[in-house]
Short mmCIF file of C-alpha atoms and ligand atoms in Angstrom, two decimals:
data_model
loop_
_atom_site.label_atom_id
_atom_site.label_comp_id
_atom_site.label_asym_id
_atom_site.label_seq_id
_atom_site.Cartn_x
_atom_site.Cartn_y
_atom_site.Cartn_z
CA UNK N 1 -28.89 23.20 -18.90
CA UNK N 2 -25.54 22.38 -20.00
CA UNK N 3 -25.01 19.23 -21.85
CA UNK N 4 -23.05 17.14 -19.20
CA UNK N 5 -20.84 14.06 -19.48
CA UNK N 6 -21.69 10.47 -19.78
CA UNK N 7 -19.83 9.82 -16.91
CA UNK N 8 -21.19 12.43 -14.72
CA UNK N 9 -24.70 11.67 -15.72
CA UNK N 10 -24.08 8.03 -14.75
CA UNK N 11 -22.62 9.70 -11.17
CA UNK N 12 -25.59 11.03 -10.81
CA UNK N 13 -27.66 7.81 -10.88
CA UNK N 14 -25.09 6.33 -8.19
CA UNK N 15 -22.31 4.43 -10.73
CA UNK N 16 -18.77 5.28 -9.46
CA UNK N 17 -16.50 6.51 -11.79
CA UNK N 18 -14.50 2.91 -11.21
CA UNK N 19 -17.45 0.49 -12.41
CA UNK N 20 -18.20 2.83 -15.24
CA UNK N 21 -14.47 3.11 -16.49
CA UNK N 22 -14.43 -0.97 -15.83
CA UNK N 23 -17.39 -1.92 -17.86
CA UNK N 24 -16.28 0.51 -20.46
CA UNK N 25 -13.45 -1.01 -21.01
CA UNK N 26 -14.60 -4.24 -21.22
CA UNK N 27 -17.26 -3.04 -23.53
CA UNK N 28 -14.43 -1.30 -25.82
CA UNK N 29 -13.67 -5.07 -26.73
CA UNK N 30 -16.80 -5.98 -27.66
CA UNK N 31 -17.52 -3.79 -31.05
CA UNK N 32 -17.07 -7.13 -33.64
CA UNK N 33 -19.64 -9.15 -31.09
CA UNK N 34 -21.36 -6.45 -31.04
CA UNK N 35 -21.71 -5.75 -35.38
CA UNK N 36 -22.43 -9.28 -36.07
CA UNK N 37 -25.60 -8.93 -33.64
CA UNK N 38 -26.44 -5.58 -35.49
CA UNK N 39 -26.05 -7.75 -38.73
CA UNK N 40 -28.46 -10.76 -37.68
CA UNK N 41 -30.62 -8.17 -36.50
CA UNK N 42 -31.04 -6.71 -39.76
CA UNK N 43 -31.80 -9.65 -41.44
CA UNK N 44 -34.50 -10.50 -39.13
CA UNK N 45 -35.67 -6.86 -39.61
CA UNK N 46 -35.82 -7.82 -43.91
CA UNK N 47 -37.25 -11.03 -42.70
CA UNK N 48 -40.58 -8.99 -40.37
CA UNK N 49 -40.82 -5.90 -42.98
CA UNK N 50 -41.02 -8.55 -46.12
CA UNK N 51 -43.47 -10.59 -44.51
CA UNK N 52 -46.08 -7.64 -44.08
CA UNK N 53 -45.21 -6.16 -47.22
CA UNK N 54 -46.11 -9.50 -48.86
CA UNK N 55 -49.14 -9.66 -46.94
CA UNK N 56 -49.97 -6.42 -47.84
CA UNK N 57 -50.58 -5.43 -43.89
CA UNK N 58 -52.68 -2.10 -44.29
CA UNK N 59 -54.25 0.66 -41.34
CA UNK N 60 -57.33 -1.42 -41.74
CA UNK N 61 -55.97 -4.59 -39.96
CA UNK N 62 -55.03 -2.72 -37.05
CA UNK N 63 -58.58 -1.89 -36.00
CA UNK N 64 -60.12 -4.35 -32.99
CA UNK N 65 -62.91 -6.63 -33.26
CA UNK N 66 -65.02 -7.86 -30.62
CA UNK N 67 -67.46 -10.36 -29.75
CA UNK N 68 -66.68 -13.38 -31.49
CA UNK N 69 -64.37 -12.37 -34.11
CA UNK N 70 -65.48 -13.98 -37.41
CA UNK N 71 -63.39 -12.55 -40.09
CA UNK N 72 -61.02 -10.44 -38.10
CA UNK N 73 -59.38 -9.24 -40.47
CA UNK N 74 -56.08 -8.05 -38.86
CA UNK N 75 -55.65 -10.99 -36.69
CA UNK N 76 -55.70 -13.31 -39.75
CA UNK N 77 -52.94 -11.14 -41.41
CA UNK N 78 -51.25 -10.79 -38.32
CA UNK N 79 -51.06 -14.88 -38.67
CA UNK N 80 -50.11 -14.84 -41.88
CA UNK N 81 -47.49 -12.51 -41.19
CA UNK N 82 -46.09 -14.78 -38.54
CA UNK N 83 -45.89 -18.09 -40.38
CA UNK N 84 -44.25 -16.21 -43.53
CA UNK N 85 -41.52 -15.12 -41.08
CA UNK N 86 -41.19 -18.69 -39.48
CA UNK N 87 -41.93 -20.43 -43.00
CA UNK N 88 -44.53 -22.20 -41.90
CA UNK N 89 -48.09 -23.13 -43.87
CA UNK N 90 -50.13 -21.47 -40.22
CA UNK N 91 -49.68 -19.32 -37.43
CA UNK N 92 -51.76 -19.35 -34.13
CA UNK N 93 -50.71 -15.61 -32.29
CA UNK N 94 -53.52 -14.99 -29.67
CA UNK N 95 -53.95 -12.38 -26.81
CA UNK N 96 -56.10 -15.63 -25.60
CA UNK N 97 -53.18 -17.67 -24.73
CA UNK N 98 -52.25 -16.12 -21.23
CA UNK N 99 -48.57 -17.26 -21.38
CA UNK N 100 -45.61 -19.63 -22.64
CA UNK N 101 -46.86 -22.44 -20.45
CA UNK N 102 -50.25 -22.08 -21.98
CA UNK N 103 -49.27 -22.27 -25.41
CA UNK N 104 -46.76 -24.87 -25.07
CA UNK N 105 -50.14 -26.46 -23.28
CA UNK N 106 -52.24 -26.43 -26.32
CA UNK N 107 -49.58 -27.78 -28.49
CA UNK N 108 -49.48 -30.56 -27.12
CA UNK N 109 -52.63 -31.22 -25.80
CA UNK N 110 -53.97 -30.40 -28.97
CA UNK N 111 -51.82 -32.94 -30.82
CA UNK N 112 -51.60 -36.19 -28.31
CA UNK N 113 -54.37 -38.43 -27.98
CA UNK N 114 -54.57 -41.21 -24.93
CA UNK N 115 -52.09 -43.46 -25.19
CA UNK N 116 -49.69 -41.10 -26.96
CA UNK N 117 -46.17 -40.75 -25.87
CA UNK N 118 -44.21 -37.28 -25.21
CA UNK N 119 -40.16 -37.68 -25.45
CA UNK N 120 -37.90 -34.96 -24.46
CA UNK N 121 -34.74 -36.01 -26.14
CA UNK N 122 -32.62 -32.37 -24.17
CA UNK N 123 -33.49 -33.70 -20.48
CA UNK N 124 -35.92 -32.18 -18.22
CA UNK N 125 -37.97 -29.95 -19.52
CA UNK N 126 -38.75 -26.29 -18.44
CA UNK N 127 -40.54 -25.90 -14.42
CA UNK N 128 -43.59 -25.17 -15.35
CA UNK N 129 -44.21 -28.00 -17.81
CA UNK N 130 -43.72 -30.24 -15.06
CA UNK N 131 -47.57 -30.27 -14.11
CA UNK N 132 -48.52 -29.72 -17.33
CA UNK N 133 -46.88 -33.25 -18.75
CA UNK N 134 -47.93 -34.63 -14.96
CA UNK N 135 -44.10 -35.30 -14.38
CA UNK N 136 -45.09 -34.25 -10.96
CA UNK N 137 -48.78 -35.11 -10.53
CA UNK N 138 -51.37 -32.01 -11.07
CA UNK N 139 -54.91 -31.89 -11.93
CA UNK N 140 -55.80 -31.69 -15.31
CA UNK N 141 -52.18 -33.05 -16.13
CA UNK N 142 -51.92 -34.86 -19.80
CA UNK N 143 -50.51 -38.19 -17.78
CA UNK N 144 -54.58 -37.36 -16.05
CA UNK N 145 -55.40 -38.31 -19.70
CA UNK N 146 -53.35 -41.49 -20.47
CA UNK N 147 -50.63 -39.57 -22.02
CA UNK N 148 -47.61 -40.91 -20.56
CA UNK N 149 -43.70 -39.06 -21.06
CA UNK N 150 -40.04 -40.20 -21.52
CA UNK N 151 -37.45 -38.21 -21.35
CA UNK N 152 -33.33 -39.23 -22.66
CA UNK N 153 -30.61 -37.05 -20.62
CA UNK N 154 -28.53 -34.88 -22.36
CA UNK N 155 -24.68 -36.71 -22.05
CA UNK N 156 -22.45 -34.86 -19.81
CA UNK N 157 -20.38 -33.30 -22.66
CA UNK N 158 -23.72 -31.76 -23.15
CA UNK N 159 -24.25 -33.70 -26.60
CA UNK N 160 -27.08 -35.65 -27.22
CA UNK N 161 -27.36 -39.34 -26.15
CA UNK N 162 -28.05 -40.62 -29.77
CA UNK N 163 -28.20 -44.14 -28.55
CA UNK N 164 -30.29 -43.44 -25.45
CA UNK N 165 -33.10 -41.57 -27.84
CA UNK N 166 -33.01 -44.37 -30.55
CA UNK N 167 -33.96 -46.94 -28.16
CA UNK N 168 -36.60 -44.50 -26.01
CA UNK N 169 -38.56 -44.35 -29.30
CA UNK N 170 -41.42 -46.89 -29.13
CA UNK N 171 -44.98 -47.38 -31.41
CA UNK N 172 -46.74 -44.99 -28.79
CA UNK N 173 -44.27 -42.41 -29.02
CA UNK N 174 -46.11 -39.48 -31.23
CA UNK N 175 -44.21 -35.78 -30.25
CA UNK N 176 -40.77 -34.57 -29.44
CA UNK N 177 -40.68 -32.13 -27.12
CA UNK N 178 -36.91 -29.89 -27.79
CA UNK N 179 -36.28 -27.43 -25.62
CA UNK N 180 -34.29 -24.90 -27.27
CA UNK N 181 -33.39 -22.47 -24.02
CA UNK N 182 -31.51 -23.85 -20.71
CA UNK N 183 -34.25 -22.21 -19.28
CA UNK N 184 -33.16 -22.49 -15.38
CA UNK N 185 -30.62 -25.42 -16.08
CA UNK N 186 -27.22 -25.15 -16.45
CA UNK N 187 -26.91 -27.52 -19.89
CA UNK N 188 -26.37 -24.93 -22.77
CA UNK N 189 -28.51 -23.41 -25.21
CA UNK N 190 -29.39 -25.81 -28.32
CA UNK N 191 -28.38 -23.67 -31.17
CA UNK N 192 -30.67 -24.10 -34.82
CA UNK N 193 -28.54 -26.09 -36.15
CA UNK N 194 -28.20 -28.87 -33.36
CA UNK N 195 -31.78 -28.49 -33.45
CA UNK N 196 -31.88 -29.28 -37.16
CA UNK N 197 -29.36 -32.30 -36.64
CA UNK N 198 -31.36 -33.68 -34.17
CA UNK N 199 -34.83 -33.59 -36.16
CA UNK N 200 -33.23 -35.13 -39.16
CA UNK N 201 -32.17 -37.83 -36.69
CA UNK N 202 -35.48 -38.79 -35.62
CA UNK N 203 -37.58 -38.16 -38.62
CA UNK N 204 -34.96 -40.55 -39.87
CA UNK N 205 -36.13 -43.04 -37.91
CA UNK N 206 -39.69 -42.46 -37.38
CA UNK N 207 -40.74 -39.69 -39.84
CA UNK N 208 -44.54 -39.60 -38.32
CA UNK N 209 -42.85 -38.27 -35.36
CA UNK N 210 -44.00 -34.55 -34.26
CA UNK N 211 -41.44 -32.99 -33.59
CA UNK N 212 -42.13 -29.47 -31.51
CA UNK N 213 -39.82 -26.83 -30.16
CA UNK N 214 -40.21 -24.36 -26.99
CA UNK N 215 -38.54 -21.50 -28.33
CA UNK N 216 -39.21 -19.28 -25.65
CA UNK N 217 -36.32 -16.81 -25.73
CA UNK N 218 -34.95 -18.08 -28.98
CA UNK N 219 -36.63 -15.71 -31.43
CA UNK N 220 -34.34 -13.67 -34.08
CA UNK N 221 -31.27 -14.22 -32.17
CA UNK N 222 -30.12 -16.43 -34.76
CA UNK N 223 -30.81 -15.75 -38.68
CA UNK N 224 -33.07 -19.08 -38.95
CA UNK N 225 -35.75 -20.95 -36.68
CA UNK N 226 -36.69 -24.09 -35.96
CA UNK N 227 -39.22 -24.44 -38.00
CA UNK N 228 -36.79 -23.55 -41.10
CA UNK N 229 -34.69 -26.72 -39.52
CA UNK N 230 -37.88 -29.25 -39.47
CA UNK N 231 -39.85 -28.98 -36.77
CA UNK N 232 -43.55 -29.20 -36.92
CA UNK N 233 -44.15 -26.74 -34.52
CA UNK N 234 -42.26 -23.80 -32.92
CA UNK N 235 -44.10 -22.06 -29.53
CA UNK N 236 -43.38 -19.33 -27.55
CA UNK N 237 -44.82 -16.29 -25.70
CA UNK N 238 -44.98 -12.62 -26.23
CA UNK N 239 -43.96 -11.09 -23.96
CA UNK N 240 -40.51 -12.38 -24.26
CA UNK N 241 -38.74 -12.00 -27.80
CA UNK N 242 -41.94 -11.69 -30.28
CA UNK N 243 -43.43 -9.24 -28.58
CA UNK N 244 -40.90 -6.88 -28.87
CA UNK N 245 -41.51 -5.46 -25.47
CA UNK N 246 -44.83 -3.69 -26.89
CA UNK N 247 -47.28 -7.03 -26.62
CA UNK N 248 -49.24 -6.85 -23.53
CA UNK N 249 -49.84 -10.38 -23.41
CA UNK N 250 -50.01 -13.41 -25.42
CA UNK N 251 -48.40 -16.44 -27.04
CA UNK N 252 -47.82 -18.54 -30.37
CA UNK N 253 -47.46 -21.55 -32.22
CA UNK N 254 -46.65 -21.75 -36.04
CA UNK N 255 -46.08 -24.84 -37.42
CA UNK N 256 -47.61 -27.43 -40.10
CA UNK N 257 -51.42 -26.53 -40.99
CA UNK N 258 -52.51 -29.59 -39.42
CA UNK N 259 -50.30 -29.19 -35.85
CA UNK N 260 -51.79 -25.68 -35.71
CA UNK N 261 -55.06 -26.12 -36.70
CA UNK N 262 -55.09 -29.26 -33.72
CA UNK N 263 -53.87 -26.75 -30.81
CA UNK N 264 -56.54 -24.09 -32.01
CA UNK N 265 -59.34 -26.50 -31.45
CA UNK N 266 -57.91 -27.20 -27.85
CA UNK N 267 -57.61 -23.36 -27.33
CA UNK N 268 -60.99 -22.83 -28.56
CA UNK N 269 -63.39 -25.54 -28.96
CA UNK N 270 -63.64 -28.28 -31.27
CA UNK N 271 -64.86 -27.07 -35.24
CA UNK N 272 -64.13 -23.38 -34.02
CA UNK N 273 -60.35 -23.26 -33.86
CA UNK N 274 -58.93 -20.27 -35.56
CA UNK N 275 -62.06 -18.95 -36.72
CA UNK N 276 -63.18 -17.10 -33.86
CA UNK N 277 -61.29 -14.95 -30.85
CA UNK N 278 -62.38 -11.08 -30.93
CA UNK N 279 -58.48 -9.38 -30.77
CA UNK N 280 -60.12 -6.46 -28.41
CA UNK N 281 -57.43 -3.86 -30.40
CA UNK N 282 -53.99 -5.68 -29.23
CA UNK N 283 -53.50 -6.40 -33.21
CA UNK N 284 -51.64 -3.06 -33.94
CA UNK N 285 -49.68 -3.97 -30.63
CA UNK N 286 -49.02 -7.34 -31.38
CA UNK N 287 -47.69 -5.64 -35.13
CA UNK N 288 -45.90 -3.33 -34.30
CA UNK N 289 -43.76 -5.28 -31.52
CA UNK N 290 -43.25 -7.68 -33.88
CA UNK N 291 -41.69 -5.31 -36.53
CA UNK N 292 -39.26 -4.19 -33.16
CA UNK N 293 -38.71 -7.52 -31.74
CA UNK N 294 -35.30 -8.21 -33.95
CA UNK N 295 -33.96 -4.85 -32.75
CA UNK N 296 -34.99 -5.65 -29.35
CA UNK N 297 -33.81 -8.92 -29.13
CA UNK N 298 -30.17 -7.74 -30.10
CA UNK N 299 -30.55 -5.16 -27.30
CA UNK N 300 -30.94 -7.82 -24.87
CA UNK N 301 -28.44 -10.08 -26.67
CA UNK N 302 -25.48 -6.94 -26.27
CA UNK N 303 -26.52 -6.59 -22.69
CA UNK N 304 -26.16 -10.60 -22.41
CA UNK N 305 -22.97 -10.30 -23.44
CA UNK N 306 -21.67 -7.24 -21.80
CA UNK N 307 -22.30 -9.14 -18.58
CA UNK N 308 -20.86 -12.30 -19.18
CA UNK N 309 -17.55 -10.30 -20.00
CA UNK N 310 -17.82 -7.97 -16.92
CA UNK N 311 -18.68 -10.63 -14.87
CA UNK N 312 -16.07 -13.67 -15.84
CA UNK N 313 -13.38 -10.49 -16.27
CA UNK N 314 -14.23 -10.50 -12.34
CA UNK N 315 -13.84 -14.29 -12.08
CA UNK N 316 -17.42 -15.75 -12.19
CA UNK N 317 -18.31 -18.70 -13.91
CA UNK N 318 -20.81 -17.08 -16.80
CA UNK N 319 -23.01 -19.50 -18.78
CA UNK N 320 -22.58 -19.17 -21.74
CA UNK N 321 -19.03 -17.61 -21.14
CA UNK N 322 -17.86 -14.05 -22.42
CA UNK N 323 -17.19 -15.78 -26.23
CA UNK N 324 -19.56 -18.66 -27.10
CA UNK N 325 -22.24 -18.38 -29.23
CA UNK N 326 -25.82 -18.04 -28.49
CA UNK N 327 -29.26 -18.91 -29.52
CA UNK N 328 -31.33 -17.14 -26.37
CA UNK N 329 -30.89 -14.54 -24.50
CA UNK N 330 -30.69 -15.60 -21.25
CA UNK N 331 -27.26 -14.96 -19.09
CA UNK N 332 -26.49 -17.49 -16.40
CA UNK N 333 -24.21 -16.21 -13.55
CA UNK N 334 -22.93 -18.10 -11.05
CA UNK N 335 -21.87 -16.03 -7.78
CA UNK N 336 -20.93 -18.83 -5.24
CA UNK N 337 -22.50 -16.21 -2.33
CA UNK N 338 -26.12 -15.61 -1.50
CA UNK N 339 -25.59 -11.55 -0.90
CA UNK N 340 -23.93 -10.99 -4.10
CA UNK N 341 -26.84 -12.76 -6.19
CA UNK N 342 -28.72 -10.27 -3.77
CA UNK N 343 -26.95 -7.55 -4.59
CA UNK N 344 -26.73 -8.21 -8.15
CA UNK N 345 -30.85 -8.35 -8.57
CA UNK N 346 -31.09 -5.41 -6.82
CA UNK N 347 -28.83 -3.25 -8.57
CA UNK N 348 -30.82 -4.74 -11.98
CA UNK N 349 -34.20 -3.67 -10.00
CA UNK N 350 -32.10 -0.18 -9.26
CA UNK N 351 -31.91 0.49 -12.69
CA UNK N 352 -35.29 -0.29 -13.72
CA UNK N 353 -37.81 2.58 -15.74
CA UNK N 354 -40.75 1.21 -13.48
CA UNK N 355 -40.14 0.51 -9.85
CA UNK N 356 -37.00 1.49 -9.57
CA UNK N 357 -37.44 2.50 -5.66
CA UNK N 358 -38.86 -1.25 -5.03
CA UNK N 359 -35.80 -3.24 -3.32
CA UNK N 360 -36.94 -6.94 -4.05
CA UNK N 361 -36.39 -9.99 -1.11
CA UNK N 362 -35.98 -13.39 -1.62
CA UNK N 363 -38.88 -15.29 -0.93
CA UNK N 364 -40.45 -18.53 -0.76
CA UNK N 365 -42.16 -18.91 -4.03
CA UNK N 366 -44.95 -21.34 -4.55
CA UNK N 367 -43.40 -24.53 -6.96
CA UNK N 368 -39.37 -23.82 -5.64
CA UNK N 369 -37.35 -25.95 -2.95
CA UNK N 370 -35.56 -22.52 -2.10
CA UNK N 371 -36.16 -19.30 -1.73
CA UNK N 372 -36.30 -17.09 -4.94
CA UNK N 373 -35.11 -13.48 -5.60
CA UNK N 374 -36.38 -11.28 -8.67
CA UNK N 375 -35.62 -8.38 -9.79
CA UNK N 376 -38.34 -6.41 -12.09
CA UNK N 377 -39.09 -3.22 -12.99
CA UNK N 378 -41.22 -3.84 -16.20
CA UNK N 379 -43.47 -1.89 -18.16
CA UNK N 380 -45.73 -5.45 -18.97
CA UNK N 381 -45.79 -7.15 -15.53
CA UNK N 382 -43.56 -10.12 -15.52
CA UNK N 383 -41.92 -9.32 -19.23
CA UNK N 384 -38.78 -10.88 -19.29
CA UNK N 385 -37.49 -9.14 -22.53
CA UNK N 386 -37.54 -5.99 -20.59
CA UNK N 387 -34.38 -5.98 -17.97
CA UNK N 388 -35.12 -8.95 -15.45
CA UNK N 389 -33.12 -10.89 -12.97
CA UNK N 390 -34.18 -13.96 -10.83
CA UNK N 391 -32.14 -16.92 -9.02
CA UNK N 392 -32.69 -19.04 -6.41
CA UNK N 393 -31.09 -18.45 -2.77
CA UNK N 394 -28.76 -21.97 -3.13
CA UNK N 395 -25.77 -23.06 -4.35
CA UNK N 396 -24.08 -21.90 -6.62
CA UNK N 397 -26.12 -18.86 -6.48
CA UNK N 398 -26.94 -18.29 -9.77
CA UNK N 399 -28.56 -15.28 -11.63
CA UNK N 400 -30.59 -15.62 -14.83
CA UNK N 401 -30.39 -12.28 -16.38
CA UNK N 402 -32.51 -11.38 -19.62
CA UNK N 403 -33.28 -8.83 -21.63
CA UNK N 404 -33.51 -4.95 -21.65
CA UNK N 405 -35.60 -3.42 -24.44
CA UNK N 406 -32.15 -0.94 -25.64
CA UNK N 407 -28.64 -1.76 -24.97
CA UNK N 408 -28.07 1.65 -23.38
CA UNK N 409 -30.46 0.42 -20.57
CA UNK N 410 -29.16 -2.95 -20.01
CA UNK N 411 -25.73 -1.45 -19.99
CA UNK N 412 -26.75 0.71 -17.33
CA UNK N 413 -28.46 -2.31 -15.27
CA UNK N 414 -24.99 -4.41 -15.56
CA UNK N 415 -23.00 -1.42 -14.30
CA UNK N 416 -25.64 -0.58 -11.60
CA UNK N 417 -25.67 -4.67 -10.74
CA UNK N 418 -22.23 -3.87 -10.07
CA UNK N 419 -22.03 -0.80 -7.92
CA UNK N 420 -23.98 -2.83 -5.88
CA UNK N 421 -21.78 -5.47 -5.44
CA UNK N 422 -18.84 -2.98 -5.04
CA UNK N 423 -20.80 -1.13 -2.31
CA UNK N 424 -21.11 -4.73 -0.51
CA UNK N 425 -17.57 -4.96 -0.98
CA UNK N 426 -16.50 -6.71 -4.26
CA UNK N 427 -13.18 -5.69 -5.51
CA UNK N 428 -12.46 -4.68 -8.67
C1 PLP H 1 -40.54 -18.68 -20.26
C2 PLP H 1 -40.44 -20.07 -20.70
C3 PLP H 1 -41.56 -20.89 -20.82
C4 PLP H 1 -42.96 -20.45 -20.50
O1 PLP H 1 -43.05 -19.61 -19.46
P1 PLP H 1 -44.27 -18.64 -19.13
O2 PLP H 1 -43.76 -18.00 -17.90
O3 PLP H 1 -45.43 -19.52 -18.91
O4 PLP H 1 -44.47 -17.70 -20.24
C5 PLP H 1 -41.37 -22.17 -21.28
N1 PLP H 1 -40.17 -22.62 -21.61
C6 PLP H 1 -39.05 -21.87 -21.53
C7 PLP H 1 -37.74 -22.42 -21.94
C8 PLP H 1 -39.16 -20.57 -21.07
O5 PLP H 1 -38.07 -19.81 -21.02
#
């Protein structure tokens, strides 16, 4: 067959000749935005490769273990590997912890004792957490355990309400809980350094104070971490940046040896903790995503912002907008009209490698006041560093949009997002 055009093979799979020429243009503009995310991502890439040359990471360590696990070899290293490249003394990384939620559990649960306070100093904390902290009552909830939680507003310039935290610290307050993603709110993204600023702060005042970060989403979009800013303890899950796309499952914490060490015996049991936990064979996996996840992450990043400049060049509020900065990857867009967020998760669902025939419905969803729409067609169910869209059916009608494992496929999934709204009668 004859080599064909771009724009003919992108007929072919239903974009008009009008979105495509659109978003290329836009796209045109975006080669310096574009190069400094190729740059970061190359440092993170010198930042994964040194840390397994230094730990000498060898075909060995890549074989699974089973039953218990004592001296598994590869998932040690793999731990290693993780807090050299968060530059922290220990690393928890576990196909064991089932999600973000979970790990974030164990951290904390791990660390707080009755009587201990949690503060989130950023506002509400992500949905899920909710139960978890028993901010709405759940069994098994840490509040079920006399932990009790406080939480200071963000102000509504979005800075931080230094007064409001100074005076919510009291003798029983023992972690910080910083949220470094929006996650589903519309506040913006903490970046590493407001992170840092805001650590300092409190250490200043209370330097007992654990201080621990979700950084679900986070991961190698900027140059440094949390932890390189003083946290105690940075968590996340796997199958979101770390994981590169490849981990099938999975979460972490790194952090000080003591924090980490604490939310291993909760994961485990108490005296076991990081000694045991067969890796069944997902240590090669967990490796090898890991050595893609920088690469991966700026995929999703370029896709972030290709549709933040397609879609405010159309005159929708984007969050963050077409030129800010960013520290996750998520893209917030805000359509004002239930059938265009439709439209818009079901061109993303459209363009998908796995399910691409599946037309998603909004739906009532156990834990929402609305129903929810998502769109994806993932190769690890429910991945949301593969191309993913969700939002709930209110106002304003906004869209989370994440990830996409190569920028040529998010690309795609913003210009086939489109096409749909153009078939439903968008103008251009
Ligand atoms: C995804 C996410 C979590 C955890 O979610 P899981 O679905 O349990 O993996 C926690 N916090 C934030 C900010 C997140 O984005």
């Amino acid at each position: 067959m004859m080599e064909q055009t771009m724009e003919h093979l992108y007929e072919q799979m239903g974009i008009d000749r009008a979105v495509y020429t659109f978003c290329e243009q836009i796209e045109e503009g975006l080669t310096e935005r574009f190069q400094a995310i190729d740059r970061t991502a190359a440092y993170n890439q010198m930042k994964v490769l040194h840390a397994m040359q230094q730990n000498q990471l060898s075909e060995a360590h890549l074989f699974p273990s089973t039953g218990y696990g004592y001296n598994d070899i590869g998932r040690d290293t793999l731990e290693r590997i993780y807090a050299d490249v968060f530059h922290t003394e220990e690393a928890l990384v576990r196909p064991h912890i089932t999600c973000g939620t979970h790990a974030l559990h164990i951290a904390l649960a791990g660390n707080l004792r009755p009587g201990d306070e949690i503060l989130s100093p950023v506002g509400k904390p992500y949905d899920t957490l909710d139960e978890v902290i028993g901010i709405r009552p759940s069994a098994g909830s840490l509040a079920e355990y006399g932990i009790t939680y406080r939480q200071v507003d963000l102000l509504a310039d979005g800075s931080f309400d230094w007064e409001g935290i100074r005076n919510a610290i009291r003798p029983q307050t023992r972690l910080i809980e910083i949220q470094r993603s929006k996650g589903y709110a519309s506040r913006r993204t903490l970046s590493v350094e407001q992170i840092g600023t805001l650590i300092a702060f409190l250490k200043g005042i209370r330097p007992d104070l654990i201080c621990m970060v979700d950084n679900c989403y986070g991961e190698f979009v900027e140059r440094i971490e949390p932890t390189d800013v003083g946290a105690d303890m940075a968590v996340g899950s796997l199958i979101k940046n770390p994981g590169g796309g490849l981990a099938p499952i999975g979460g972490y914490i790194v952090g000080t040896r003591e924090c980490v060490e604490r939310a291993a015996y909760r994961l485990t049991a108490p005296a076991l903790g990081k000694e045991l936990g067969a890796s069944l064979g997902v240590t090669a996996t967990f490796m090898q995503g890991l050595f893609l996840a920088p690469t991966v992450t700026a995929a999703a990043l370029k896709g972030a912002v290709l549709a933040a400049n397609v879609y405010e060049s159309l005159g929708f509020r984007t969050i963050p907008n077409a030129t800010e900065e960013r520290s996750d990857i998520i893209q917030a867009v805000e359509f004002g009209q239930a059938d265009l967020l439709i439209a818009f998760c079901e061109g993303i669902q459209a363009a998908a490698p796995v399910d691409s025939h599946v037309r998603p419905t909004p739906w009532a969803m156990p834990g929402y006041d609305s129903e929810v729409i998502m769109a994806a067609g993932a190769f690890v169910s429910g991945s949301s560093i593969e191309l993913s869209a969700d939002g709930p059916i209110k106002p304003p009608y906004t869209a989370f949009f994440q990830g996409g494992l190569t920028y040529p496929h998010a690309r795609f999934g913003i210009m086939k997002s489109l096409q749909r709204m153009v078939d439903k009668g968008l103008k251009l």
